Coordinates of N, CA and C in Angstrom, one line a residue:
X890 N 6.4 23.5 -4.9 CA 5.1 23.1 -5.6 C 4.5 22.0 -4.9
X891 N 3.2 22.0 -4.7 CA 2.5 20.9 -4.0 C 2.4 19.7 -5.0
X892 N 2.5 18.5 -4.5 CA 2.4 17.3 -5.3 C 1.1 17.1 -5.9
X893 N 0.0 17.7 -5.3 CA -1.3 17.5 -5.9 C -1.4 18.3 -7.3
X894 N -0.5 19.3 -7.4 CA -0.5 20.1 -8.6 C 0.4 19.6 -9.7
X895 N 1.2 18.6 -9.4 CA 2.2 18.0 -10.3 C 1.6 17.1 -11.3
X896 N 2.2 16.9 -12.4 CA 1.8 16.0 -13.4 C 2.0 14.6 -12.9
X897 N 1.2 13.6 -13.4 CA 1.3 12.2 -13.0 C 1.6 11.4 -14.2
X898 N 2.6 10.5 -14.1 CA 3.0 9.6 -15.1 C 2.6 8.2 -14.6
X899 N 1.9 7.4 -15.5 CA 1.4 6.1 -15.1 C 2.0 5.1 -16.0
X900 N 2.7 4.1 -15.5 CA 3.2 3.0 -16.2 C 2.4 1.8 -15.9
X901 N 1.7 1.3 -17.0 CA 0.7 0.2 -16.8 C 1.4 -1.2 -16.6
X902 N 0.6 -2.1 -16.1 CA 1.2 -3.4 -15.7 C 1.8 -4.2 -16.9
X903 N 1.4 -4.0 -18.1 CA 2.0 -4.7 -19.2 C 3.2 -3.9 -19.9
X904 N 3.7 -2.9 -19.2 CA 4.7 -2.1 -19.7 C 6.0 -2.3 -19.0
X905 N 7.1 -2.3 -19.8 CA 8.5 -2.5 -19.2 C 9.4 -1.3 -19.8
X906 N 10.1 -0.6 -18.9 CA 10.9 0.4 -19.3 C 12.4 0.0 -18.9
X907 N 13.3 0.2 -19.9 CA 14.7 -0.1 -19.6 C 15.4 1.2 -19.8
X908 N 16.1 1.6 -18.7 CA 16.8 2.9 -18.7 C 16.4 3.8 -17.6
X909 N 17.1 4.8 -17.3 CA 16.8 5.7 -16.2 C 15.7 6.7 -16.6
X910 N 14.8 7.1 -15.7 CA 13.8 8.0 -16.0 C 13.8 9.2 -15.0
X911 N 13.6 10.4 -15.5 CA 13.6 11.6 -14.6 C 12.2 12.2 -14.9
X912 N 11.5 12.5 -13.8 CA 10.1 13.0 -14.0 C 10.0 14.3 -13.2
X913 N 9.2 15.3 -13.7 CA 9.0 16.5 -13.0 C 7.9 16.5 -12.0
X914 N 7.2 15.3 -12.0 CA 6.0 15.2 -11.1 C 6.0 13.9 -10.4
X915 N 4.8 13.2 -10.4 CA 4.6 12.0 -9.8 C 4.6 10.8 -10.7
X916 N 4.8 9.6 -10.1 CA 4.9 8.3 -10.9 C 4.0 7.3 -10.2
X917 N 3.1 6.7 -10.9 CA 2.3 5.6 -10.4 C 2.7 4.4 -11.3
X918 N 3.4 3.4 -10.7 CA 4.0 2.3 -11.4 C 3.2 1.0 -11.1
X919 N 2.7 0.4 -12.2 CA 2.1 -1.0 -12.1 C 3.0 -2.0 -12.9
X920 N 3.9 -1.5 -13.7 CA 4.7 -2.3 -14.6 C 6.1 -2.5 -14.0
X921 N 7.1 -2.5 -14.9 CA 8.5 -2.8 -14.5 C 9.4 -1.7 -15.1
X922 N 10.4 -1.3 -14.2 CA 11.4 -0.4 -14.7 C 12.8 -1.0 -14.3
X923 N 13.6 -1.1 -15.3 CA 15.0 -1.5 -15.1 C 15.9 -0.3 -15.3
X924 N 16.1 0.4 -14.2 CA 16.9 1.7 -14.3 C 16.6 2.5 -13.1
X925 N 17.2 3.6 -12.9 CA 17.0 4.5 -11.8 C 15.8 5.4 -12.1
X926 N 15.1 5.7 -11.0 CA 13.9 6.6 -11.1 C 14.2 7.9 -10.2
X927 N 14.1 9.0 -10.8 CA 14.2 10.3 -10.1 C 12.9 11.1 -10.4
X928 N 12.2 11.5 -9.3 CA 11.0 12.2 -9.5 C 10.9 13.3 -8.4
X929 N 10.4 14.5 -8.8 CA 10.2 15.6 -7.9 C 9.0 15.4 -6.9
X930 N 8.1 14.5 -7.3 CA 6.9 14.3 -6.5 C 6.9 12.9 -5.8
X931 N 5.7 12.3 -5.9 CA 5.5 11.0 -5.2 C 5.7 9.9 -6.2
X932 N 6.3 8.8 -5.8 CA 6.4 7.6 -6.6 C 5.7 6.5 -5.8
X933 N 4.8 5.8 -6.5 CA 4.0 4.7 -6.0 C 4.4 3.5 -6.8
X934 N 4.9 2.5 -6.1 CA 5.3 1.2 -6.7 C 4.2 0.2 -6.2
X935 N 3.2 0.0 -7.1 CA 2.0 -0.8 -6.8 C 2.3 -2.3 -6.6
X936 N 1.4 -3.0 -6.1 CA 1.6 -4.4 -5.9 C 1.8 -5.1 -7.3
X937 N 2.8 -5.9 -7.4 CA 3.2 -6.6 -8.7 C 4.2 -5.8 -9.5
X938 N 4.4 -4.5 -9.2 CA 5.3 -3.6 -9.9 C 6.7 -3.9 -9.4
X939 N 7.7 -3.7 -10.3 CA 9.1 -3.9 -10.0 C 10.0 -2.8 -10.4
X940 N 10.9 -2.3 -9.6 CA 11.9 -1.4 -9.9 C 13.2 -2.0 -9.6
X941 N 14.1 -2.2 -10.6 CA 15.4 -2.7 -10.5 C 16.3 -1.5 -10.7
X942 N 16.6 -0.8 -9.6 CA 17.4 0.4 -9.7 C 17.1 1.3 -8.5
X943 N 17.8 2.4 -8.4 CA 17.7 3.3 -7.3 C 16.5 4.3 -7.5
X944 N 15.9 4.7 -6.4 CA 14.7 5.7 -6.5 C 15.1 6.9 -5.6
X945 N 14.9 8.1 -6.2 CA 15.1 9.3 -5.5 C 13.8 10.1 -5.8
X946 N 13.1 10.5 -4.7 CA 11.9 11.3 -4.9 C 11.5 11.9 -3.5
X947 N 10.4 12.7 -3.6 CA 10.0 13.4 -2.4 C 9.2 12.5 -1.4
X948 N 8.4 11.6 -2.0 CA 7.6 10.7 -1.2 C 7.6 9.3 -2.0
X949 N 7.7 8.2 -1.3 CA 7.8 6.9 -1.9 C 6.8 6.0 -1.2
X950 N 5.9 5.3 -1.9 CA 5.1 4.3 -1.3 C 5.3 3.0 -2.1
X951 N 5.7 2.0 -1.3 CA 6.1 0.7 -1.9 C 5.1 -0.4 -1.5
X952 N 4.5 -1.0 -2.5 CA 3.6 -2.2 -2.3 C 4.2 -3.3 -3.1
X953 N 5.1 -3.0 -4.1 CA 5.7 -4.1 -4.9 C 7.1 -4.3 -4.5
X954 N 8.0 -4.5 -5.5 CA 9.4 -4.8 -5.3 C 10.3 -3.7 -5.7
X955 N 11.2 -3.3 -4.9 CA 12.3 -2.3 -5.2 C 13.6 -3.0 -4.9
X956 N 14.4 -3.1 -6.0 CA 15.7 -3.7 -5.8 C 16.8 -2.7 -6.1
X957 N 17.0 -1.8 -5.1 CA 17.9 -0.7 -5.2 C 17.9 0.2 -4.0
X958 N 18.7 1.2 -4.0 CA 18.7 2.2 -2.9 C 17.6 3.2 -3.0
X959 N 17.2 3.7 -1.9 CA 16.1 4.7 -1.9 C 16.5 5.9 -1.1
X960 N 16.2 7.1 -1.7 CA 16.4 8.4 -1.0 C 15.1 9.2 -1.1
X961 N 14.5 9.5 0.0 CA 13.2 10.2 -0.1 C 13.0 10.9 1.3
X962 N 12.0 11.9 1.2 CA 11.7 12.6 2.4 C 10.7 11.8 3.3
X963 N 9.8 11.0 2.6 CA 8.8 10.2 3.3 C 8.7 8.9 2.6
X964 N 8.9 7.8 3.4 CA 8.8 6.4 2.9 C 7.7 5.7 3.5
X965 N 6.8 5.0 2.7 CA 5.8 4.2 3.2 C 6.0 2.8 2.7
X966 N 6.2 1.8 3.6 CA 6.4 0.4 3.2 C 5.1 -0.3 3.4
X967 N 4.5 -0.8 2.3 CA 3.2 -1.4 2.3 C 3.3 -2.9 2.9
X968 N 2.2 -3.5 3.0 CA 2.1 -4.8 3.7 C 2.8 -5.9 2.9
X969 N 2.8 -5.9 1.6 CA 3.5 -6.9 0.9 C 4.7 -6.4 0.1
X970 N 5.3 -5.3 0.6 CA 6.4 -4.7 -0.1 C 7.7 -5.5 0.1
X971 N 8.6 -5.4 -0.9 CA 9.9 -6.0 -0.8 C 10.9 -4.9 -1.2
X972 N 11.8 -4.5 -0.2 CA 12.7 -3.5 -0.4 C 14.1 -4.0 -0.2
X973 N 14.9 -4.1 -1.2 CA 16.3 -4.6 -1.1 C 17.2 -3.5 -1.4
X974 N 17.8 -2.9 -0.4 CA 18.7 -1.8 -0.6 C 18.8 -0.9 0.6
X975 N 19.7 0.0 0.5 CA 19.9 1.0 1.5 C 18.8 2.1 1.4
X976 N 18.4 2.6 2.6 CA 17.3 3.6 2.6 C 17.8 4.8 3.4
X977 N 17.5 6.0 2.8 CA 17.7 7.3 3.5 C 16.4 8.0 3.4
X978 N 15.8 8.3 4.5 CA 14.5 8.9 4.5 C 14.3 9.9 5.7
X979 N 13.5 10.8 5.5 CA 13.2 11.8 6.6 C 12.1 11.2 7.6
X980 N 11.1 10.5 7.0 CA 10.1 9.9 7.8 C 9.8 8.5 7.3
X981 N 9.4 7.6 8.1 CA 9.2 6.2 7.7 C 7.9 5.7 8.4
X982 N 7.1 5.1 7.5 CA 5.8 4.4 8.0 C 5.9 3.0 7.4
X983 N 5.8 2.0 8.4 CA 5.9 0.6 8.0 C 4.6 0.0 8.2
X984 N 3.9 -0.6 7.2 CA 2.7 -1.3 7.3 C 2.9 -2.8 7.2
X985 N 4.1 -3.2 6.8 CA 4.5 -4.6 6.5 C 4.7 -5.3 7.9
X986 N 4.4 -6.6 7.8 CA 4.6 -7.4 9.0 C 6.1 -7.9 9.0
X987 N 6.6 -8.1 7.8 CA 8.0 -8.6 7.6 C 8.6 -7.8 6.5
X988 N 9.8 -7.3 6.9 CA 10.6 -6.5 5.9 C 12.1 -6.6 6.2
X989 N 12.9 -6.4 5.2 CA 14.3 -6.6 5.3 C 15.0 -5.3 4.6
X990 N 15.5 -4.5 5.4 CA 16.2 -3.3 5.0 C 17.7 -3.5 5.4
X991 N 18.6 -3.4 4.4 CA 20.0 -3.6 4.7 C 20.5 -2.5 5.6
X992 N 20.2 -1.2 5.3 CA 20.7 -0.1 6.1 C 19.7 1.0 6.0
X993 N 19.3 1.5 7.1 CA 18.3 2.6 7.2 C 19.0 3.8 7.9
X994 N 18.8 5.0 7.2 CA 19.3 6.2 7.8 C 18.2 7.2 7.8
X995 N 17.7 7.7 8.9 CA 16.7 8.7 9.0 C 17.4 10.0 9.2
X996 N 17.0 11.0 8.3 CA 17.7 12.3 8.3 C 16.6 13.3 8.3
X997 N 16.9 14.5 8.8 CA 15.9 15.6 8.7 C 15.9 16.2 7.3
X998 N 14.7 16.3 6.7 CA 14.6 16.8 5.4 C 13.6 17.9 5.4

């Protein structure tokens, strides 16, 4: 299924979620999630947003902070992104001037 046809979940900047979430589509995050995120589509961690947990999805775009491990087919690290954790990705695009990844593993997906 194409990600453009998938449902989109939006977590606003004044929202905080505690616990793991599993989504059948996409996630656009402006707020905070303390828990693991699993999505079949794209996850966008916007500027000011925070995920304290692991993320598994088809495509991940980070502009905020992710404190956990990442597994995705396509990872985009934005200019002001903070990513603290191990990364497994099929493709990687880095727009950031400075970034710190503990361990990066690129795999064919």
